[in-house]
mmCIF file of C-alpha atoms in Angstrom:
data_model
loop_
_atom_site.group_PDB
_atom_site.id
_atom_site.type_symbol
_atom_site.label_atom_id
_atom_site.label_comp_id
_atom_site.label_asym_id
_atom_site.label_seq_id
_atom_site.Cartn_x
_atom_site.Cartn_y
_atom_site.Cartn_z
ATOM 1 C CA MET A 102 0.007 -0.228 0.133
ATOM 2 C CA PHE A 103 2.932 2.302 0.721
ATOM 3 C CA ALA A 104 5.363 1.055 -1.764
ATOM 4 C CA SER A 105 5.736 4.282 -3.756
ATOM 5 C CA LEU A 106 6.252 6.571 -0.499
ATOM 6 C CA GLU A 107 8.668 3.690 0.756
ATOM 7 C CA PHE A 108 10.639 3.544 -2.474
ATOM 8 C CA ALA A 109 10.987 7.560 -2.362
ATOM 9 C CA VAL A 110 12.086 7.576 1.117
ATOM 10 C CA VAL A 111 14.957 4.882 0.583
ATOM 11 C CA ARG A 112 16.034 6.572 -2.855
ATOM 12 C CA PHE A 113 15.786 10.141 -2.272
ATOM 13 C CA ALA A 114 15.919 10.369 1.780
ATOM 14 C CA PRO A 115 13.609 13.305 2.046
ATOM 15 C CA LYS A 116 13.556 15.623 5.222
ATOM 16 C CA VAL A 117 10.000 15.865 5.085
ATOM 17 C CA LEU A 118 6.743 14.022 3.864
ATOM 18 C CA VAL A 119 3.596 15.952 3.775
ATOM 19 C CA VAL A 120 0.217 14.522 4.055
ATOM 20 C CA VAL A 121 -2.361 16.885 2.613
ATOM 21 C CA GLY A 122 -6.254 16.828 2.169
ATOM 22 C CA HIS A 123 -8.326 19.216 0.181
ATOM 23 C CA LEU A 124 -11.899 20.531 0.513
ATOM 24 C CA GLY A 125 -14.421 19.603 -2.125
ATOM 25 C CA ASP A 126 -13.048 16.007 -2.473
ATOM 26 C CA GLU A 127 -15.451 13.729 -4.334
ATOM 27 C CA VAL A 128 -14.351 10.863 -2.173
ATOM 28 C CA VAL A 129 -15.219 12.488 1.093
ATOM 29 C CA SER A 130 -18.762 13.789 -0.293
ATOM 30 C CA ALA A 131 -19.532 10.244 -1.444
ATOM 31 C CA SER A 132 -18.600 8.853 1.875
ATOM 32 C CA LEU A 133 -20.525 11.419 3.916
ATOM 33 C CA GLU A 134 -23.540 10.822 1.607
ATOM 34 C CA GLN A 135 -23.114 6.732 2.272
ATOM 35 C CA ILE A 136 -23.264 7.798 6.049
ATOM 36 C CA ARG A 137 -26.632 9.816 5.394
ATOM 37 C CA GLY A 138 -28.023 6.777 3.643
ATOM 38 C CA GLY A 139 -27.502 7.578 0.249
ATOM 39 C CA LYS A 140 -27.610 5.130 -2.801
ATOM 40 C CA MET A 141 -24.986 2.334 -2.663
ATOM 41 C CA THR A 142 -22.114 2.701 -5.073
ATOM 42 C CA SER A 143 -20.110 0.046 -7.032
ATOM 43 C CA LYS A 144 -18.037 -2.602 -4.915
ATOM 44 C CA SER A 145 -14.663 -0.951 -6.131
ATOM 45 C CA MET A 146 -15.857 2.340 -5.036
ATOM 46 C CA ARG A 147 -17.258 1.205 -1.747
ATOM 47 C CA TYR A 148 -13.559 -0.216 -1.090
ATOM 48 C CA VAL A 149 -12.621 3.415 -1.292
ATOM 49 C CA LEU A 150 -15.306 4.878 0.681
ATOM 50 C CA ASP A 151 -14.940 2.386 3.478
ATOM 51 C CA GLN A 152 -11.222 3.656 3.979
ATOM 52 C CA ILE A 153 -12.231 7.263 4.713
ATOM 53 C CA ALA A 154 -15.784 6.358 6.549
ATOM 54 C CA PRO A 155 -14.338 6.495 9.933
ATOM 55 C CA SER A 156 -13.069 9.854 9.583
ATOM 56 C CA CYS A 157 -16.297 10.935 7.933
ATOM 57 C CA LEU A 158 -18.537 9.197 10.691
ATOM 58 C CA LYS A 159 -16.498 10.722 13.347
ATOM 59 C CA ALA A 160 -16.852 14.213 11.915
ATOM 60 C CA VAL A 161 -20.659 13.882 11.850
ATOM 61 C CA ILE A 162 -20.811 12.643 15.286
ATOM 62 C CA ASP A 163 -18.586 15.486 16.482
ATOM 63 C CA SER A 164 -20.846 17.956 14.599
ATOM 64 C CA ASP A 165 -24.051 16.551 16.016
ATOM 65 C CA ARG A 166 -22.706 17.268 19.495
ATOM 66 C CA ALA A 167 -21.600 20.915 18.595
ATOM 67 C CA SER A 168 -23.996 22.086 16.099
ATOM 68 C CA ALA A 169 -26.313 24.445 18.308
ATOM 69 C CA GLY A 170 -26.834 27.746 16.213
ATOM 70 C CA GLU A 171 -25.167 26.771 12.832
ATOM 71 C CA THR A 172 -27.195 26.652 9.612
ATOM 72 C CA ARG A 173 -27.349 23.503 7.794
ATOM 73 C CA GLY A 174 -24.967 24.701 4.969
ATOM 74 C CA GLY A 175 -22.311 25.767 7.727
ATOM 75 C CA ARG A 176 -22.652 22.281 9.602
ATOM 76 C CA ARG A 177 -22.128 20.620 6.184
ATOM 77 C CA MET A 178 -19.046 22.694 5.504
ATOM 78 C CA GLN A 179 -17.821 21.806 8.963
ATOM 79 C CA ILE A 180 -18.220 18.232 8.513
ATOM 80 C CA GLU A 181 -16.575 18.161 5.405
ATOM 81 C CA GLN A 182 -13.544 20.044 6.600
ATOM 82 C CA THR A 183 -13.216 17.830 9.691
ATOM 83 C CA ALA A 184 -13.533 14.886 7.761
ATOM 84 C CA THR A 185 -10.825 15.840 5.621
ATOM 85 C CA GLU A 186 -8.479 16.739 8.554
ATOM 86 C CA LEU A 187 -9.182 13.515 10.409
ATOM 87 C CA ASN A 188 -8.669 11.516 7.253
ATOM 88 C CA ALA A 189 -5.094 13.152 6.724
ATOM 89 C CA LEU A 190 -4.253 12.359 10.339
ATOM 90 C CA TYR A 191 -5.696 8.903 9.815
ATOM 91 C CA THR A 192 -3.574 8.511 6.930
ATOM 92 C CA ILE A 193 -0.353 9.686 8.752
ATOM 93 C CA GLU A 194 -1.205 7.340 11.505
ATOM 94 C CA GLN A 195 -1.601 4.229 9.152
ATOM 95 C CA ILE A 196 1.630 5.153 7.224
ATOM 96 C CA LEU A 197 3.565 5.169 10.550
ATOM 97 C CA THR A 198 1.892 2.022 11.749
ATOM 98 C CA HIS A 199 2.423 -0.023 8.676
ATOM 99 C CA SER A 200 5.636 0.954 7.270
ATOM 100 C CA PRO A 201 8.803 0.410 9.314
ATOM 101 C CA ILE A 202 10.744 2.055 6.323
ATOM 102 C CA ILE A 203 8.932 5.197 6.718
ATOM 103 C CA ARG A 204 8.699 5.304 10.469
ATOM 104 C CA ASP A 205 12.370 4.661 10.900
ATOM 105 C CA ALA A 206 13.407 7.320 8.540
ATOM 106 C CA ALA A 207 11.370 9.795 10.679
#
């Protein structure tokens, strides 16, 4: 899963690895739609959505706890931003947990 990153770390010995996310990502939106009960997607797309679902679900739950006074649109934007940030953090955790090459280079 991390072969390209591991190759780059071994080959180029970068001082920094950056994991980024961006708002407006279709995968985040699709995962949030699935959580809201949207129609099922293809099997291959479900695999991708399953990878980001924990971050999206946590963002929805956290928003439910703190949504007093927000508009529906504001709440949706906050959920999307939180899900994106959580997914970036989860990705970092997965890289460090499952790749000794990258973990040991840190």
